[in-house]
PDB file of C-alpha atoms and ligand atoms in Angstrom:
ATOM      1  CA  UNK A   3       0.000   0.000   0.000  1.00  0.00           C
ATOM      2  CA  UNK A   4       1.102   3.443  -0.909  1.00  0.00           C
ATOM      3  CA  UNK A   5       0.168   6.826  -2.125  1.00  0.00           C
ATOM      4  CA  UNK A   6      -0.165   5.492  -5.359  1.00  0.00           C
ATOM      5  CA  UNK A   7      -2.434   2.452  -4.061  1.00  0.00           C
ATOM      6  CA  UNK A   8      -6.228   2.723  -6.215  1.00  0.00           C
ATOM      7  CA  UNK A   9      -9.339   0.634  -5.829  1.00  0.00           C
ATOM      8  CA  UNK A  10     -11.316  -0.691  -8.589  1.00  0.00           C
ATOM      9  CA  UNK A  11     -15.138   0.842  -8.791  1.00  0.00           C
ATOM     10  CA  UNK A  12     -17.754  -1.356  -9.768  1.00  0.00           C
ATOM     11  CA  UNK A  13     -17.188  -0.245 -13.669  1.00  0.00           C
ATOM     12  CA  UNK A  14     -13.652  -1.251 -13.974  1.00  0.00           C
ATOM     13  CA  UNK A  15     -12.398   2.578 -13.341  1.00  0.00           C
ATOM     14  CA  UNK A  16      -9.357   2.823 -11.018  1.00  0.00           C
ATOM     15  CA  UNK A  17      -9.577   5.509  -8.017  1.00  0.00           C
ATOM     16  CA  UNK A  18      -6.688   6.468  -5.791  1.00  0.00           C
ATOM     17  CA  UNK A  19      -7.692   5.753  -2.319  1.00  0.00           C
ATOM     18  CA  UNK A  20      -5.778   8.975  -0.426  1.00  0.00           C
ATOM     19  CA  UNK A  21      -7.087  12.102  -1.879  1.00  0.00           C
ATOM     20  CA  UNK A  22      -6.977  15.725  -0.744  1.00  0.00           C
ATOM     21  CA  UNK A  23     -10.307  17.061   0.931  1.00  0.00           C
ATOM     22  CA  UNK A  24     -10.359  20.725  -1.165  1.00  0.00           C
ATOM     23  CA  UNK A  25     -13.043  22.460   1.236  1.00  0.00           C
ATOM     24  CA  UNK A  26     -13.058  25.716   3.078  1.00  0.00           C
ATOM     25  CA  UNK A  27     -10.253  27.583   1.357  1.00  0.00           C
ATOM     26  CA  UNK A  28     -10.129  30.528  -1.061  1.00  0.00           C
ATOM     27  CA  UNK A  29      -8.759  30.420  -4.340  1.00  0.00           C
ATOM     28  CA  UNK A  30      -5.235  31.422  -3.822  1.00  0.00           C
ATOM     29  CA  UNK A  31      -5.219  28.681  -0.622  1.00  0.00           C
ATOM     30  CA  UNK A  32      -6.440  26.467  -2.935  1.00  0.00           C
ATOM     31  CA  UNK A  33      -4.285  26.258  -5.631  1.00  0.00           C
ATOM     32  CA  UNK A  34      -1.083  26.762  -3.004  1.00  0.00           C
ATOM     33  CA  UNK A  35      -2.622  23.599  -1.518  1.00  0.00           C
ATOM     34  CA  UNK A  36      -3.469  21.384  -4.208  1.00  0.00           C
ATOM     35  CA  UNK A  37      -0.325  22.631  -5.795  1.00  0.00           C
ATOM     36  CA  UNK A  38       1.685  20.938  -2.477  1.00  0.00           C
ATOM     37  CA  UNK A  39      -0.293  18.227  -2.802  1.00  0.00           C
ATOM     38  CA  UNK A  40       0.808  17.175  -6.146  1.00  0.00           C
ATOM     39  CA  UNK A  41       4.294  18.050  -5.209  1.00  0.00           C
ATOM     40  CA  UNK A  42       3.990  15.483  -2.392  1.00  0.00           C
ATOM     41  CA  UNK A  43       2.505  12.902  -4.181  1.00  0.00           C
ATOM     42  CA  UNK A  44      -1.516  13.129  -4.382  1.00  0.00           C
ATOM     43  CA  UNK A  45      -3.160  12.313  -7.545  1.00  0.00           C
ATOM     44  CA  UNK A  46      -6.995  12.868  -6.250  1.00  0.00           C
ATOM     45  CA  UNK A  47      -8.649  16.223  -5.156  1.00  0.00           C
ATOM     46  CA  UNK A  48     -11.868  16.159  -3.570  1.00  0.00           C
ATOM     47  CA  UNK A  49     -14.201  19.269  -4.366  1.00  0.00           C
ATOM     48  CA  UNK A  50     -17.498  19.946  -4.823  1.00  0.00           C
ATOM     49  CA  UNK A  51     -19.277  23.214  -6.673  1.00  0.00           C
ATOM     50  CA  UNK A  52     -20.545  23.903  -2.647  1.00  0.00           C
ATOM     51  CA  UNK A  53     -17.252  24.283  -1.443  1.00  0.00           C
ATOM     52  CA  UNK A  54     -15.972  26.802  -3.944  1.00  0.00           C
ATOM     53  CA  UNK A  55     -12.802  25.670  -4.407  1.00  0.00           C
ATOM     54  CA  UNK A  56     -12.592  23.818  -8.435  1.00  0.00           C
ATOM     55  CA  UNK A  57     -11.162  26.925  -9.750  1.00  0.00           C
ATOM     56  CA  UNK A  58      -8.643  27.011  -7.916  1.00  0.00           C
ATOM     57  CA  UNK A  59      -8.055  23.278  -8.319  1.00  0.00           C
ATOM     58  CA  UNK A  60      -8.279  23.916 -12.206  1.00  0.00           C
ATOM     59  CA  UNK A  61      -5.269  26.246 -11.319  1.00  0.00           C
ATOM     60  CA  UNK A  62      -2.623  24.248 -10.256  1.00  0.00           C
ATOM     61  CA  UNK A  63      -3.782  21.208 -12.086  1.00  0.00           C
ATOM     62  CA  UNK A  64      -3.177  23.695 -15.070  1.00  0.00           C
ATOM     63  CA  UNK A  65       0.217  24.960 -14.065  1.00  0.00           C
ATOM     64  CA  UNK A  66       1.803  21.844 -13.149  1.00  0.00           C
ATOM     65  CA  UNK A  67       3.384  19.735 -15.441  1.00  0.00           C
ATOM     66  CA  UNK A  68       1.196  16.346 -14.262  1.00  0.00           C
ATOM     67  CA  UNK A  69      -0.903  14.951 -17.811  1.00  0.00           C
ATOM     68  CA  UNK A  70      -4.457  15.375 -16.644  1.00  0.00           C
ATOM     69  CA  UNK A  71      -5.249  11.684 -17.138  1.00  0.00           C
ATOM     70  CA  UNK A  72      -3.226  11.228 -14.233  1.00  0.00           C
ATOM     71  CA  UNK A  73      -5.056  13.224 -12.222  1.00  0.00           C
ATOM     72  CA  UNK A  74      -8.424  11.892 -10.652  1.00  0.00           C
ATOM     73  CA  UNK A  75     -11.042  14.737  -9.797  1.00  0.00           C
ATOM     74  CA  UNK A  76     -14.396  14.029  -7.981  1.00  0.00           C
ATOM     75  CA  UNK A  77     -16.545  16.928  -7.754  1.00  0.00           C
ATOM     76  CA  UNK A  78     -20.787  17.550  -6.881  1.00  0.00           C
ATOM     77  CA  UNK A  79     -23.955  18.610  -7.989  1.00  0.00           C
ATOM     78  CA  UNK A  80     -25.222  20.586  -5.242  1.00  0.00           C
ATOM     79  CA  UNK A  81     -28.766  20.880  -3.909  1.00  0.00           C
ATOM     80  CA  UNK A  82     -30.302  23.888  -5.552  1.00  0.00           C
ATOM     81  CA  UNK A  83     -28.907  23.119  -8.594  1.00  0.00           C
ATOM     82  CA  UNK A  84     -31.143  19.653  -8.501  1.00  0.00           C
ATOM     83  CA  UNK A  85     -34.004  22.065  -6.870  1.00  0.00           C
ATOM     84  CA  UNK A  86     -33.672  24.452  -9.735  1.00  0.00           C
ATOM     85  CA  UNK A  87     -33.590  22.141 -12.276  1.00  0.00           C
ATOM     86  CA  UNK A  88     -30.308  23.887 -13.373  1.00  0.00           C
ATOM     87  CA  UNK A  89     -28.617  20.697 -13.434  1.00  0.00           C
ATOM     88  CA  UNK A  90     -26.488  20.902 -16.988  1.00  0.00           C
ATOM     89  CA  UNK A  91     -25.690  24.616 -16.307  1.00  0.00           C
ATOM     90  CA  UNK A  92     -23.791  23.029 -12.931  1.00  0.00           C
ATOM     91  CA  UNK A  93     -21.912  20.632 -14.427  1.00  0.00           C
ATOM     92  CA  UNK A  94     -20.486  22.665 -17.002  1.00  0.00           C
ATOM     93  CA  UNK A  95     -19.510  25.153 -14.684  1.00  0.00           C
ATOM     94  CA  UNK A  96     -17.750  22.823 -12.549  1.00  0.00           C
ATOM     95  CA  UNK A  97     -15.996  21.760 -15.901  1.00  0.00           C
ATOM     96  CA  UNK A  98     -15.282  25.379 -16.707  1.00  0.00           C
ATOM     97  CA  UNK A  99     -13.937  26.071 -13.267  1.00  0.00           C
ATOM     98  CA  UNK A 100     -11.679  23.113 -13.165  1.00  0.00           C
ATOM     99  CA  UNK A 101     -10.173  23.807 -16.897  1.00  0.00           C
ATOM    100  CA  UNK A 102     -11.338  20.078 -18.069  1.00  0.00           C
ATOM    101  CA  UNK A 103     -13.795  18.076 -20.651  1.00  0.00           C
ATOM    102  CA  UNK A 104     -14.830  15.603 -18.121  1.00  0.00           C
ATOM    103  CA  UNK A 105     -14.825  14.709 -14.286  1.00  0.00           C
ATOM    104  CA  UNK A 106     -13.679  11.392 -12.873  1.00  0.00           C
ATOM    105  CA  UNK A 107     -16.447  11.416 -10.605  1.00  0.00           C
ATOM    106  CA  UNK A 108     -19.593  13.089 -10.104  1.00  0.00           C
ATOM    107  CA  UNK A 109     -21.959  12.716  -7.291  1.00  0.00           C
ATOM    108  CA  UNK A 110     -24.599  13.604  -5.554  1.00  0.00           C
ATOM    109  CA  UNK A 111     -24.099  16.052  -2.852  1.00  0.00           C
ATOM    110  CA  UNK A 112     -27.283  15.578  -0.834  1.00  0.00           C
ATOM    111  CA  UNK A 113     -30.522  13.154  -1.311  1.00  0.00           C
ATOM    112  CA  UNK A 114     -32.467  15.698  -1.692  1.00  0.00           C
ATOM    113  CA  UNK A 115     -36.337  14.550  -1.206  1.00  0.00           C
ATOM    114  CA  UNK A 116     -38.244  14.927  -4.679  1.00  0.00           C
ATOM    115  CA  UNK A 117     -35.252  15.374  -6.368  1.00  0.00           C
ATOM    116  CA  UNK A 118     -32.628  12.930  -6.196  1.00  0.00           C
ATOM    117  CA  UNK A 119     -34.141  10.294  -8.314  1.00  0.00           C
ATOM    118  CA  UNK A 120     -34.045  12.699 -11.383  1.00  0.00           C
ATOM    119  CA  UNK A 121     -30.903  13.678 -10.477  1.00  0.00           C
ATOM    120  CA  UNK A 122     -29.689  10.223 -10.919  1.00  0.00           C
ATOM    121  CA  UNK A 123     -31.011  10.008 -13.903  1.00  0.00           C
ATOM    122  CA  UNK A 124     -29.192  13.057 -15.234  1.00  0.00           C
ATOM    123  CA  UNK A 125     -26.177  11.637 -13.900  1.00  0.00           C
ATOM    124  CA  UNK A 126     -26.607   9.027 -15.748  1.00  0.00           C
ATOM    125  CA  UNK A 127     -26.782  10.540 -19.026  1.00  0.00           C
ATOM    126  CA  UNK A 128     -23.581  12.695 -17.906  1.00  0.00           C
ATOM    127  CA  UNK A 129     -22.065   8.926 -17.687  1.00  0.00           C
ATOM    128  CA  UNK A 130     -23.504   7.212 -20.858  1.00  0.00           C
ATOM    129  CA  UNK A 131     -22.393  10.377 -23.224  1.00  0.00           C
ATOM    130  CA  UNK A 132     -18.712  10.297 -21.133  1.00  0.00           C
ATOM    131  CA  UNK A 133     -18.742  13.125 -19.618  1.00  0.00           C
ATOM    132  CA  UNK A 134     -17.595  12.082 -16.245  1.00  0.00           C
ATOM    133  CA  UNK A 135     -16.094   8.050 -15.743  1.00  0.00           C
ATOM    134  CA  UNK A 136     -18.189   7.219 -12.656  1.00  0.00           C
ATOM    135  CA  UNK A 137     -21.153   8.682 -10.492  1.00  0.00           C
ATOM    136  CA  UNK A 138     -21.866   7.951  -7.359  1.00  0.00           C
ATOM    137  CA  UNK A 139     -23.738   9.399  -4.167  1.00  0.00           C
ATOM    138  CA  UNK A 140     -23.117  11.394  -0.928  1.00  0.00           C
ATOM    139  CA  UNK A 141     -25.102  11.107   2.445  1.00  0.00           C
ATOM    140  CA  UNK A 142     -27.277   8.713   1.574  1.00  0.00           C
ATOM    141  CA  UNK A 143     -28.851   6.169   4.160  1.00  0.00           C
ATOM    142  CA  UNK A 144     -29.798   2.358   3.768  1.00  0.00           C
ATOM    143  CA  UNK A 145     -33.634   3.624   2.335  1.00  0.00           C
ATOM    144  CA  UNK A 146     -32.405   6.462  -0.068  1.00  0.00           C
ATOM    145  CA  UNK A 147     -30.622   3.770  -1.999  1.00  0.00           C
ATOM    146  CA  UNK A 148     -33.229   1.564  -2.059  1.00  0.00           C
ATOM    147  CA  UNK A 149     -34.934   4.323  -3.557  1.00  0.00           C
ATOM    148  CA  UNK A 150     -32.594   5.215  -6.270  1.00  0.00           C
ATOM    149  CA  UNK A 151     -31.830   1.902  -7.034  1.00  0.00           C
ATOM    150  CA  UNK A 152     -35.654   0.971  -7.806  1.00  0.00           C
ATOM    151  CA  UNK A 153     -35.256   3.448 -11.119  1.00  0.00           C
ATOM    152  CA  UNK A 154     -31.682   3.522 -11.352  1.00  0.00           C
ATOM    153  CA  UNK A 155     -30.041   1.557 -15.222  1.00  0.00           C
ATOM    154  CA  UNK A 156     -26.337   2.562 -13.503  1.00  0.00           C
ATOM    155  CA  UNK A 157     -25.387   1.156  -9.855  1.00  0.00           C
ATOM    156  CA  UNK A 158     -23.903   4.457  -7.843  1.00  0.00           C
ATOM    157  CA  UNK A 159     -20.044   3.420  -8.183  1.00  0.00           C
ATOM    158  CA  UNK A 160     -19.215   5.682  -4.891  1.00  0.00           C
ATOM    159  CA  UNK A 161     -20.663   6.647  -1.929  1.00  0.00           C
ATOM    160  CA  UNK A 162     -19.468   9.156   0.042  1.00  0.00           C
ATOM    161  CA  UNK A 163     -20.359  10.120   3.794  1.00  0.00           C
ATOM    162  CA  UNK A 164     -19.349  10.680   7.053  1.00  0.00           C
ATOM    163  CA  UNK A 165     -16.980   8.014   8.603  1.00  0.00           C
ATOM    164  CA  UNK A 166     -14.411   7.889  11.524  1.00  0.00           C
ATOM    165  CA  UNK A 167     -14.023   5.918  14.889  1.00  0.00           C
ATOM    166  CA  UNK A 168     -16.253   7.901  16.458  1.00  0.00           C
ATOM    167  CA  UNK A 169     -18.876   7.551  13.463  1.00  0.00           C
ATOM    168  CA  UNK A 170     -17.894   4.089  11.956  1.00  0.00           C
ATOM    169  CA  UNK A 171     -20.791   3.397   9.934  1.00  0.00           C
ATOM    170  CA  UNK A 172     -20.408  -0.509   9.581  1.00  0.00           C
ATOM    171  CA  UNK A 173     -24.109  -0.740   8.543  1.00  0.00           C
ATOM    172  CA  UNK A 174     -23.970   1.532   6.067  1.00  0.00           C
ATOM    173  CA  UNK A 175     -20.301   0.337   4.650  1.00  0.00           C
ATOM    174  CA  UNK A 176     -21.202  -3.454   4.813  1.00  0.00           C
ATOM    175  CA  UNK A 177     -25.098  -2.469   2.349  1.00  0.00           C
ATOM    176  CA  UNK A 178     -22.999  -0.477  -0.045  1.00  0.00           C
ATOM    177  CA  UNK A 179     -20.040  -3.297   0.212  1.00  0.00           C
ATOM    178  CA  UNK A 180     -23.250  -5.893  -1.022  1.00  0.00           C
ATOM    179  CA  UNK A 181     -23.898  -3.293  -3.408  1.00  0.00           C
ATOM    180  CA  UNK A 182     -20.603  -3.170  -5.201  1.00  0.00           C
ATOM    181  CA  UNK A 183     -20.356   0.439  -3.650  1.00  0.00           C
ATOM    182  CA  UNK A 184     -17.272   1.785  -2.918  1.00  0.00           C
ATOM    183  CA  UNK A 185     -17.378   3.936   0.551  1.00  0.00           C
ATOM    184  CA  UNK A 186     -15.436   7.045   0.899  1.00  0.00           C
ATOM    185  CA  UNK A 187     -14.689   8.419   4.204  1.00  0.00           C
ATOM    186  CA  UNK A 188     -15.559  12.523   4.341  1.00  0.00           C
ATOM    187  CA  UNK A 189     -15.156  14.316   7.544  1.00  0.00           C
ATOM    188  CA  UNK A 190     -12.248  11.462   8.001  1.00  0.00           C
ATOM    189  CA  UNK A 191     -10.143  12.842  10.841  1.00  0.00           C
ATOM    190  CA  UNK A 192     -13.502  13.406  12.920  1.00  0.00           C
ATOM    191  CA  UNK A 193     -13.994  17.588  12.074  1.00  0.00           C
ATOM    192  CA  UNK A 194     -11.712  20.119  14.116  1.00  0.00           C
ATOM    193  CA  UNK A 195     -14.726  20.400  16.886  1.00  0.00           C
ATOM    194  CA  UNK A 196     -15.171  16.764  17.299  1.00  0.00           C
ATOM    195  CA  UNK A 197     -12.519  16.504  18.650  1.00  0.00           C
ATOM    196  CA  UNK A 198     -10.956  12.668  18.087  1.00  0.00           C
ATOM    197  CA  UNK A 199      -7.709  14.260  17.302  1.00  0.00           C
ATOM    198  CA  UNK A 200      -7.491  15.050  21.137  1.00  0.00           C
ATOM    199  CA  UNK A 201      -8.800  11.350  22.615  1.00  0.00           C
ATOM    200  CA  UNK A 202      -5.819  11.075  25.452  1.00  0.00           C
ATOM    201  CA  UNK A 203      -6.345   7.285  24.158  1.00  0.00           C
ATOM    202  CA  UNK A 204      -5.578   7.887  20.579  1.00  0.00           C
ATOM    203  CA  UNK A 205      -2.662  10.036  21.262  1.00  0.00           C
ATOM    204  CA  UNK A 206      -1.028   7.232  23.402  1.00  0.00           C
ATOM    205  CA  UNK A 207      -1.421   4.984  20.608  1.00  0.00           C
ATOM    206  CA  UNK A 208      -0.046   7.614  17.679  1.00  0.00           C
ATOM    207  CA  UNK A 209       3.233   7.773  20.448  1.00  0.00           C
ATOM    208  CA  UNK A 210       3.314   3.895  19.760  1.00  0.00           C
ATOM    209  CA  UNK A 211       3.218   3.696  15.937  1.00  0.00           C
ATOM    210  CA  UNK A 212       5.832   6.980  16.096  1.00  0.00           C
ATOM    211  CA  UNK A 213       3.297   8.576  13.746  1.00  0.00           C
ATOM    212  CA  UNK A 214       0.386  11.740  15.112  1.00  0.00           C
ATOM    213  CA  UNK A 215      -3.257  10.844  15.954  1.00  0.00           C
ATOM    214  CA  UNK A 216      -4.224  12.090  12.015  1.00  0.00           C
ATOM    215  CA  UNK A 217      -1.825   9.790  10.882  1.00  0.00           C
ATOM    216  CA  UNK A 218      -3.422   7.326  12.867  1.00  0.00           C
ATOM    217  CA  UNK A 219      -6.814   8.072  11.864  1.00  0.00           C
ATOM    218  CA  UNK A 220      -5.779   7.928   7.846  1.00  0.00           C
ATOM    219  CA  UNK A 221      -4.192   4.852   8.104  1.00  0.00           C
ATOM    220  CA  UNK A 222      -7.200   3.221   9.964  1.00  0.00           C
ATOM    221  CA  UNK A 223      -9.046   4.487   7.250  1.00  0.00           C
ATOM    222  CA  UNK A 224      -7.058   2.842   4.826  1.00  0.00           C
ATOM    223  CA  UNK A 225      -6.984  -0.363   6.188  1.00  0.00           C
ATOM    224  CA  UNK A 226     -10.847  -0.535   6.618  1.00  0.00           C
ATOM    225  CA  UNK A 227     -10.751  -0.451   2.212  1.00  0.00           C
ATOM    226  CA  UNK A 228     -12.304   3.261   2.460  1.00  0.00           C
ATOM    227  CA  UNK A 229     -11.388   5.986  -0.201  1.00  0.00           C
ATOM    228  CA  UNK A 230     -10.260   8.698   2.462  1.00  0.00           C
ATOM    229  CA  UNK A 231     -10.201  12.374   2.070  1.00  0.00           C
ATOM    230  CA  UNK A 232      -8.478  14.580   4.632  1.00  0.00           C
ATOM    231  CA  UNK A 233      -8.831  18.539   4.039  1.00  0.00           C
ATOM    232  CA  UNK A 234      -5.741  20.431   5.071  1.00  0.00           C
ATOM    233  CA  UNK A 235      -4.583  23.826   3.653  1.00  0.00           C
ATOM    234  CA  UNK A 236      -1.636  23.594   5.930  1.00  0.00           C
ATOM    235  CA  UNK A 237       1.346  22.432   3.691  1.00  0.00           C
ATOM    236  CA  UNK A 238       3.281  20.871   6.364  1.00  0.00           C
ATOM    237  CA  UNK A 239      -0.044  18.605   7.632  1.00  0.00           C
ATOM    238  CA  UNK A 240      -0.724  17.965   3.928  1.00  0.00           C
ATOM    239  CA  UNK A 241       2.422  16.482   3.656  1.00  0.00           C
ATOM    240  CA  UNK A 242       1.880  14.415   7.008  1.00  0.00           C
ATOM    241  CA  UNK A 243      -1.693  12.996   6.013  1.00  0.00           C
ATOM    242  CA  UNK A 244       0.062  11.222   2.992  1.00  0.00           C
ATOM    243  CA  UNK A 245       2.799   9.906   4.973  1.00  0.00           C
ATOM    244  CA  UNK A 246       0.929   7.021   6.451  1.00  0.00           C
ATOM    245  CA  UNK A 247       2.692   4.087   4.510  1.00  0.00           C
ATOM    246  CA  UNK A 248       5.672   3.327   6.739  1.00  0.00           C
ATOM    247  CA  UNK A 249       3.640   1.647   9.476  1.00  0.00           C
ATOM    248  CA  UNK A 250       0.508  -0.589   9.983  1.00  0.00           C
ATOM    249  CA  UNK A 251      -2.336  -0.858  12.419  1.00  0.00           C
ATOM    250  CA  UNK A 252      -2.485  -4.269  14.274  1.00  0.00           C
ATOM    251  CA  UNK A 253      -5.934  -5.988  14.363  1.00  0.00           C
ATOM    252  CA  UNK A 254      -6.086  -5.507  17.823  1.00  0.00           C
ATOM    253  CA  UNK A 255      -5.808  -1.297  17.174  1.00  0.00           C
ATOM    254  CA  UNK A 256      -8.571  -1.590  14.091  1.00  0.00           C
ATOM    255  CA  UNK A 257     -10.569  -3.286  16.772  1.00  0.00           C
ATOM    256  CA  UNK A 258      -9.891  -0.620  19.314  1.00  0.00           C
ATOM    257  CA  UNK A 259     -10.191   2.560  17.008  1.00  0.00           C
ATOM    258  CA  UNK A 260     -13.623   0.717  16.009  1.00  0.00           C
ATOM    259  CA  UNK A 261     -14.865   0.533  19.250  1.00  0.00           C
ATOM    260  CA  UNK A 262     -14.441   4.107  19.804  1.00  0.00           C
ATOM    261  CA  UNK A 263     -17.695   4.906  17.385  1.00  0.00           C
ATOM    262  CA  UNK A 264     -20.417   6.606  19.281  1.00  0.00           C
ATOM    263  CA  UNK A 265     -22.372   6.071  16.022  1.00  0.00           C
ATOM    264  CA  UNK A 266     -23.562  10.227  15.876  1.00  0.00           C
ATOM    265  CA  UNK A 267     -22.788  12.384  13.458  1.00  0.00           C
ATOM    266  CA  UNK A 268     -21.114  15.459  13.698  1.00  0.00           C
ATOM    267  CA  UNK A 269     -22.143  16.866  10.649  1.00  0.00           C
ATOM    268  CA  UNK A 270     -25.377  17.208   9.572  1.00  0.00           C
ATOM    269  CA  UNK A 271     -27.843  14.084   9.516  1.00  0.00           C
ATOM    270  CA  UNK A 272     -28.984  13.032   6.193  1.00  0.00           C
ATOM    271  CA  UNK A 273     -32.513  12.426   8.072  1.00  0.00           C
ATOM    272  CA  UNK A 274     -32.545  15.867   8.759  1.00  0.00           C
ATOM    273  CA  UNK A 275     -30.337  18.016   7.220  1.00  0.00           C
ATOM    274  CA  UNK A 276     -32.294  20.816   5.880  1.00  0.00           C
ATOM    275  CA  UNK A 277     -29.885  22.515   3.072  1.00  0.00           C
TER     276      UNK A 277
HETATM  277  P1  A2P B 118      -6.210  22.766   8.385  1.00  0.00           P
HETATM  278  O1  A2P B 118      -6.868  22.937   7.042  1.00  0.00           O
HETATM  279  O2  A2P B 118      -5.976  24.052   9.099  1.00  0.00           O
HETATM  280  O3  A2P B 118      -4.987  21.878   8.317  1.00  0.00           O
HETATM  281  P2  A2P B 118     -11.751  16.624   8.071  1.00  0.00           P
HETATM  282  O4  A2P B 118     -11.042  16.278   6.780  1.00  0.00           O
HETATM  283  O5  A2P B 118     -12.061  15.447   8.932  1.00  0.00           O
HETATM  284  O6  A2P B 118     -12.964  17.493   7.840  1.00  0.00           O
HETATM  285  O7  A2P B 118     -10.735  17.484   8.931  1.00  0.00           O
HETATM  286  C1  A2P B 118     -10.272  18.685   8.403  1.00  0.00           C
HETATM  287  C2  A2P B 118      -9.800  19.547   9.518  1.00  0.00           C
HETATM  288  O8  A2P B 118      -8.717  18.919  10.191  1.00  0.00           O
HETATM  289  C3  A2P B 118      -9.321  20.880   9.030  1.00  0.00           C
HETATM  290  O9  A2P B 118      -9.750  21.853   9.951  1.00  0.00           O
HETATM  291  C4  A2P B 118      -7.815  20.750   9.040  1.00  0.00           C
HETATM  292  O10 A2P B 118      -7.235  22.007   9.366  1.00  0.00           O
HETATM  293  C5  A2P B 118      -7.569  19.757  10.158  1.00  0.00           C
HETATM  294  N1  A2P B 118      -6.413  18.894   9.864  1.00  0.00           N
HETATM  295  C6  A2P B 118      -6.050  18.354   8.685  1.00  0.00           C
HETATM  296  N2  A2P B 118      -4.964  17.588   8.805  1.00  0.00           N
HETATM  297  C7  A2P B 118      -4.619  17.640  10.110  1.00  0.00           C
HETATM  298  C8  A2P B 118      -3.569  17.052  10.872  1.00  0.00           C
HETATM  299  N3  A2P B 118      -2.665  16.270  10.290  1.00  0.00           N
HETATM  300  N4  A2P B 118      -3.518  17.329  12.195  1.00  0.00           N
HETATM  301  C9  A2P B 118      -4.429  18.122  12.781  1.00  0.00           C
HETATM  302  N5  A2P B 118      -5.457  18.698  12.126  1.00  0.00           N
HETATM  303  C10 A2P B 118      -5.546  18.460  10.802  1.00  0.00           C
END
C-alpha cells in the first residue's frame, strides 16, 4: 500500500484511495494547496461546486506539469442546482472552473427529497455520453438507496459520507459493500470540533506507531478499504496525512479505534439536514 495504491469501482475505473479534501479555502489557498499536494505525491482532489474551491483546483492542475489523465477529480452537484432544475448549467460550470472536458467522478451532494431520483437520472446521461467516468452518491442512508436503485439503469459506483471511529458506519459500509459500492470516508479525521484528534487514548497509541493521531486516523481508514479524504490547507499537515505508509495498524488497534464509534454524526444528519 502506498500513495499510489487505487481501488477498482464497480465499472472497472481505477480511483486512488488517499485524496486531498479541497473544502473551506479561497482560491489562492487552494491552488497553493493542491499545488503541495501534487508536489507530495496526491493524484486525487476532492471538491465539490458547494465548497468553492474547483477553480482554484483547475489552477494548479493547469500549471503543473502532471498529464491530466493522471489526475483523478471528484466533484458535486449541489442541492439547488437539482431544486432548480439547473442541473447541466452546474456541471459545465464545474468543468469550466476546473479547466477540463470531463470529471472522474460526479456525485450527488445531498438526497435531496423529490429530487434525487431525477438527479440520478441526469447523472446518468452525464455517464452514458462520457462526460464524467463514474457517479456515485453522498449522504445517503440504507432507504435512499433503495430508492434510487428501484429506477436507477447505472449502480452508484461511490458513496461518500461521514466516517471515523467515532462515526464508523459498519451498517452503512457493509449495504454499499453488497452493493458493489465503494465507501469514501468525508469528515475522516472526525472535524476540528469533534474533537478525536485530542482522545488522550488515541494520542497514546499515535506515540506507539511513532506517527500523530491524524496519521493514525488515515491509516485506519485505509486499512478498513475506504477511499479517504483529509482537508488540510496547511502544507506541512498535507504532507503528514500522505505519509501514512511506513507503518501498519495491528488488528487488535482496528478493533480498538472501532470501538471508539459513538455512532452520531457530527455533521449534519442526512434524516434531517435541511440545506
Ligand atoms: P487545516 O486545514 O488548518 O490543516 P476533516 O477532513 O475530517 O474534515 O478534517 C479537516 C480539519 O482537520 C481541518 O480543519 C484541518 O485544518 C484539520 N487537519 C487536517 N490535517 C490535520 C492534521 N494532520 N492534524 C491536525 N489537524 C488536521
Amino acid at each position: 500500500m502506498d500513495i499510489n495504491t487505487h481501488l477498482t469501482l464497480n465499472n472497472g475505473v481505477t480511483i486512488p484511495q488517499l485524496a486531498l479534501g479541497v473544502t473551506e479555502m479561497d482560491d489562492a489557498q487552494t491552488q497553493t494547496a493542491v499545488t503541495c499536494a501534487l508536489e507530495a505525491g496526491y493524484r486525487h482532489f476532492d471538491t465539490a461546486t458547494y465548497y468553492k474551491t474547483e477553480y482554484g483546483i483547475g489552477q494548479a492542475i493547469s500549471h503543473s506539469d502532471i498529464p491530466r489523465d493522471e489526475i483523478f477529480i471528484t466533484t458535486k452537484l449541489w442541492n439547488d442546482d437539482m431544486r432548480q432544475n439547473r442541473m447541466e448549467e452546474a456541471f459545465q460550470d464545474s468543468l469550466k472552473q476546473l479547466g477540463t472536458d470531463y470529471v472522474d467522478l460526479y456525485l450527488l451532494h445531498w438526497p435531496v427529497a423529490e429530487c434525487y431520483v431525477d438527479a440520478w437520472k441526469f447523472l446518468e446521461q452525464l455517464y452514458a455520453q462520457g462526460r464524467c467516468r463514474a457517479i456515485g452518491i453522498c449522504n445517503f442512508n440504507p432507504h435512499h438507496i433503495d430508492t434510487l436503485l428501484e429506477a436507477a439503469t447505472v449502480v452508484p459506483a461511490v458513496h461518500q459520507f461521514e466516517i471515523h471511529p467515532r462515526m464508523t458506519q459498519e451498517a452503512t459500509r457493509a449495504y454499499n459493500k453488497t452493493l458493489g459500492i465503494a465507501s469514501a470516508a468525508c469528515s475522516p479525521l472526525g472535524t476540528p470540533w469533534g474533537g478525536l484528534l485530542q482522545t488522550p487514548e488515541l494520542i497514546t497509541m499515535a506515540a506507539q506507531h511513532n506517527c500523530t493521531p491524524a496519521q493514525l486516523v488515515i491509516r485506519w481508514h485505509l486499512q478498513c478499504g475506504t477511499i479517504v479524504l483529509p482537508k488540510s490547507s496547511k502544507p506541512h499537515r498535507i504532507k503528514e496525512n500522505c505519509d501514512v505508509f511506513g507503518f501498519s495498524l495491528s488488528q487488535q488497534d482496528m478493533d480498538y479505534l472501532n470501538s471508539l464509534n459513538l455512532g452520531k454524526y457530527i455533521g449534519p444528519d442526512p434524516e434531517t439536514f435541511d440545506f
